[in-house]
Amino acid sequence: MDKQLQFDLSYLQMAGIWAKNSYSKRLQVGALLVKDRMIISDGYNGTPSGFENVCEDENGVTKPYVLHAEANAITKVAKSNNSSEGATLYITASPCMECAKLIIQSGIKRVVYRDAYRLDDGIKLLKRAGIQVEQLDSAAIETLARERDKEE
C-alpha cells in the first residue's frame, strides 16, 4: 500500500476517534491538522470555550454558536506558534461553505474527508481555490485497513 495512503488512513481514523469528544447528539465530527507528518492541531464540533457543552437546543436543533470541527482546529492552531500553511486537514465530514473559506484563508493545501456533507458547495469552493480534496469513505477505509493489516 502506498505510504501516503497509509498515513491518510491512519489520520482519518484518528479524526474519527477524536470526533467522539464532541457533545453533539446529531453529528459528531473530528478534525486533525497535519503538517510534515506531525499533528499540529485538532478539533471537534462543540461550543466555544467557557460555554456549556450542549450543542442542540430542546428541539434537537444545533445551536447557532456551535463551532465546526475544522473551525476549532484552525482557530486552535492560530493561537499556537504553529502555522497551517501547506498543511493537510483530515476530517470526518466534508466541510461546509463557511469552513471552506477558513480552510482557504489558513493556507491549508489538502483536505481528506470521510463522509460527504449534505451540501457540496464547500468542496466545490475548495477545488476552485486549488486545494487538493480527496474522499476516503467508510468502505474504502475498511478495505485499506484490511490491506494494511495483511502487510503487517
CSV table of C-alpha atoms in Angstrom, one decimal:
chain,number,residue,atom,x,y,z
A,1,MET,CA,0.0,0.0,0.0
A,2,ASP,CA,1.2,3.5,-0.9
A,3,LYS,CA,2.8,5.2,2.2
A,4,GLN,CA,0.8,8.4,1.8
A,5,LEU,CA,-2.4,6.4,1.7
A,6,GLN,CA,-1.4,4.6,4.9
A,7,PHE,CA,-0.9,8.0,6.6
A,8,ASP,CA,-4.2,9.3,5.2
A,9,LEU,CA,-6.0,6.2,6.5
A,10,SER,CA,-4.4,6.5,10.0
A,11,TYR,CA,-5.0,10.2,10.4
A,12,LEU,CA,-8.6,9.8,9.2
A,13,GLN,CA,-9.2,7.0,11.7
A,14,MET,CA,-7.7,9.2,14.4
A,15,ALA,CA,-10.1,12.1,13.4
A,16,GLY,CA,-12.9,9.6,13.9
A,17,ILE,CA,-11.8,8.8,17.4
A,18,TRP,CA,-11.3,12.5,18.1
A,19,ALA,CA,-14.9,13.1,17.0
A,20,LYS,CA,-16.1,11.1,20.0
A,21,ASN,CA,-15.1,14.0,22.2
A,22,SER,CA,-18.0,16.1,20.8
A,23,TYR,CA,-21.1,16.5,22.9
A,24,SER,CA,-23.3,16.8,19.8
A,25,LYS,CA,-26.2,14.3,19.7
A,26,ARG,CA,-26.9,14.8,16.0
A,27,LEU,CA,-23.4,14.5,14.4
A,28,GLN,CA,-20.0,14.2,15.9
A,29,VAL,CA,-17.2,15.5,13.7
A,30,GLY,CA,-13.5,15.3,14.3
A,31,ALA,CA,-10.6,17.1,12.5
A,32,LEU,CA,-6.8,16.8,12.6
A,33,LEU,CA,-4.4,19.3,11.1
A,34,VAL,CA,-1.2,17.7,10.0
A,35,LYS,CA,2.0,19.3,8.7
A,36,ASP,CA,5.2,17.4,7.9
A,37,ARG,CA,3.6,14.2,9.3
A,38,MET,CA,3.0,15.9,12.7
A,39,ILE,CA,-0.4,16.7,14.2
A,40,ILE,CA,-0.3,20.5,14.7
A,41,SER,CA,-3.9,20.9,15.8
A,42,ASP,CA,-7.1,19.0,16.4
A,43,GLY,CA,-10.8,19.9,16.8
A,44,TYR,CA,-14.3,18.6,17.1
A,45,ASN,CA,-17.6,20.2,16.8
A,46,GLY,CA,-18.7,21.9,20.0
A,47,THR,CA,-19.5,25.1,21.9
A,48,PRO,CA,-16.9,27.9,22.4
A,49,SER,CA,-14.6,27.8,25.4
A,50,GLY,CA,-16.5,28.6,28.6
A,51,PHE,CA,-19.9,27.7,27.3
A,52,GLU,CA,-22.0,24.7,28.4
A,53,ASN,CA,-21.2,21.6,26.5
A,54,VAL,CA,-24.7,21.3,24.9
A,55,CYS,CA,-24.8,21.5,21.1
A,56,GLU,CA,-28.5,21.2,20.5
A,57,ASP,CA,-31.5,23.1,21.9
A,58,GLU,CA,-34.6,21.4,23.4
A,59,ASN,CA,-35.9,20.8,19.9
A,60,GLY,CA,-32.7,19.0,18.8
A,61,VAL,CA,-31.6,21.9,16.6
A,62,THR,CA,-27.9,22.8,16.6
A,63,LYS,CA,-27.3,26.0,18.5
A,64,PRO,CA,-26.1,28.8,16.2
A,65,TYR,CA,-22.9,29.3,18.1
A,66,VAL,CA,-21.6,25.8,17.9
A,67,LEU,CA,-18.2,25.7,16.1
A,68,HIS,CA,-17.5,23.1,13.5
A,69,ALA,CA,-14.5,20.7,13.9
A,70,GLU,CA,-12.5,22.5,11.2
A,71,ALA,CA,-13.0,25.9,12.7
A,72,ASN,CA,-11.9,24.6,16.1
A,73,ALA,CA,-8.7,23.1,14.7
A,74,ILE,CA,-7.9,26.2,12.6
A,75,THR,CA,-8.5,28.6,15.5
A,76,LYS,CA,-6.6,26.4,17.9
A,77,VAL,CA,-3.5,26.5,15.6
A,78,ALA,CA,-3.9,30.2,15.2
A,79,LYS,CA,-3.4,30.5,19.0
A,80,SER,CA,-0.3,28.4,18.9
A,81,ASN,CA,3.2,29.0,17.4
A,82,ASN,CA,2.4,26.7,14.5
A,83,SER,CA,1.4,27.6,11.0
A,84,SER,CA,-1.2,25.8,9.0
A,85,GLU,CA,0.4,27.0,5.7
A,86,GLY,CA,0.8,23.9,3.5
A,87,ALA,CA,-0.9,21.5,6.0
A,88,THR,CA,-3.4,18.8,5.4
A,89,LEU,CA,-6.8,18.7,7.1
A,90,TYR,CA,-8.3,15.3,7.9
A,91,ILE,CA,-11.9,15.5,8.8
A,92,THR,CA,-14.7,13.0,9.3
A,93,ALA,CA,-17.3,15.1,7.3
A,94,SER,CA,-16.7,17.3,4.3
A,95,PRO,CA,-16.6,21.0,5.0
A,96,CYS,CA,-19.4,23.4,4.7
A,97,MET,CA,-19.1,26.7,2.8
A,98,GLU,CA,-18.1,28.7,5.9
A,99,CYS,CA,-15.4,26.2,6.9
A,100,ALA,CA,-14.1,26.0,3.3
A,101,LYS,CA,-13.5,29.8,3.5
A,102,LEU,CA,-11.5,29.4,6.7
A,103,ILE,CA,-9.5,26.5,5.1
A,104,ILE,CA,-8.6,28.6,2.1
A,105,GLN,CA,-7.6,31.6,4.2
A,106,SER,CA,-5.5,29.5,6.6
A,107,GLY,CA,-3.2,28.2,3.8
A,108,ILE,CA,-4.2,24.5,4.1
A,109,LYS,CA,-3.3,22.8,0.8
A,110,ARG,CA,-5.1,19.5,1.1
A,111,VAL,CA,-8.3,18.2,2.6
A,112,VAL,CA,-9.1,14.5,3.2
A,113,TYR,CA,-12.5,13.6,4.4
A,114,ARG,CA,-14.6,10.5,5.1
A,115,ASP,CA,-18.3,11.4,4.9
A,116,ALA,CA,-20.0,13.7,2.4
A,117,TYR,CA,-21.9,16.6,3.9
A,118,ARG,CA,-25.4,17.1,2.5
A,119,LEU,CA,-24.3,20.2,0.6
A,120,ASP,CA,-21.2,20.1,-1.6
A,121,ASP,CA,-20.7,23.9,-2.0
A,122,GLY,CA,-17.7,23.8,0.4
A,123,ILE,CA,-16.0,21.1,-1.6
A,124,LYS,CA,-16.6,23.0,-4.8
A,125,LEU,CA,-15.1,26.2,-3.3
A,126,LEU,CA,-12.0,24.3,-2.1
A,127,LYS,CA,-11.4,22.9,-5.6
A,128,ARG,CA,-11.9,26.3,-7.2
A,129,ALA,CA,-9.2,27.6,-4.8
A,130,GLY,CA,-6.8,24.9,-6.0
A,131,ILE,CA,-6.9,22.9,-2.8
A,132,GLN,CA,-6.5,19.2,-3.2
A,133,VAL,CA,-9.6,17.4,-2.0
A,134,GLU,CA,-9.9,13.6,-1.5
A,135,GLN,CA,-12.6,11.4,0.0
A,136,LEU,CA,-11.9,8.1,1.7
A,137,ASP,CA,-15.3,6.9,2.5
A,138,SER,CA,-16.0,4.2,5.2
A,139,ALA,CA,-15.9,1.3,2.7
A,140,ALA,CA,-12.6,2.5,1.3
A,141,ILE,CA,-11.2,2.9,4.9
A,142,GLU,CA,-12.2,-0.6,5.8
A,143,THR,CA,-10.7,-2.1,2.7
A,144,LEU,CA,-7.5,-0.1,3.2
A,145,ALA,CA,-7.3,-1.1,6.8
A,146,ARG,CA,-7.6,-4.8,5.9
A,147,GLU,CA,-4.8,-4.4,3.3
A,148,ARG,CA,-2.6,-2.7,5.8
A,149,ASP,CA,-3.2,-5.4,8.4
A,150,LYS,CA,-2.3,-8.1,5.9
A,151,GLU,CA,1.0,-6.3,5.1
A,152,GLU,CA,2.0,-6.1,8.8
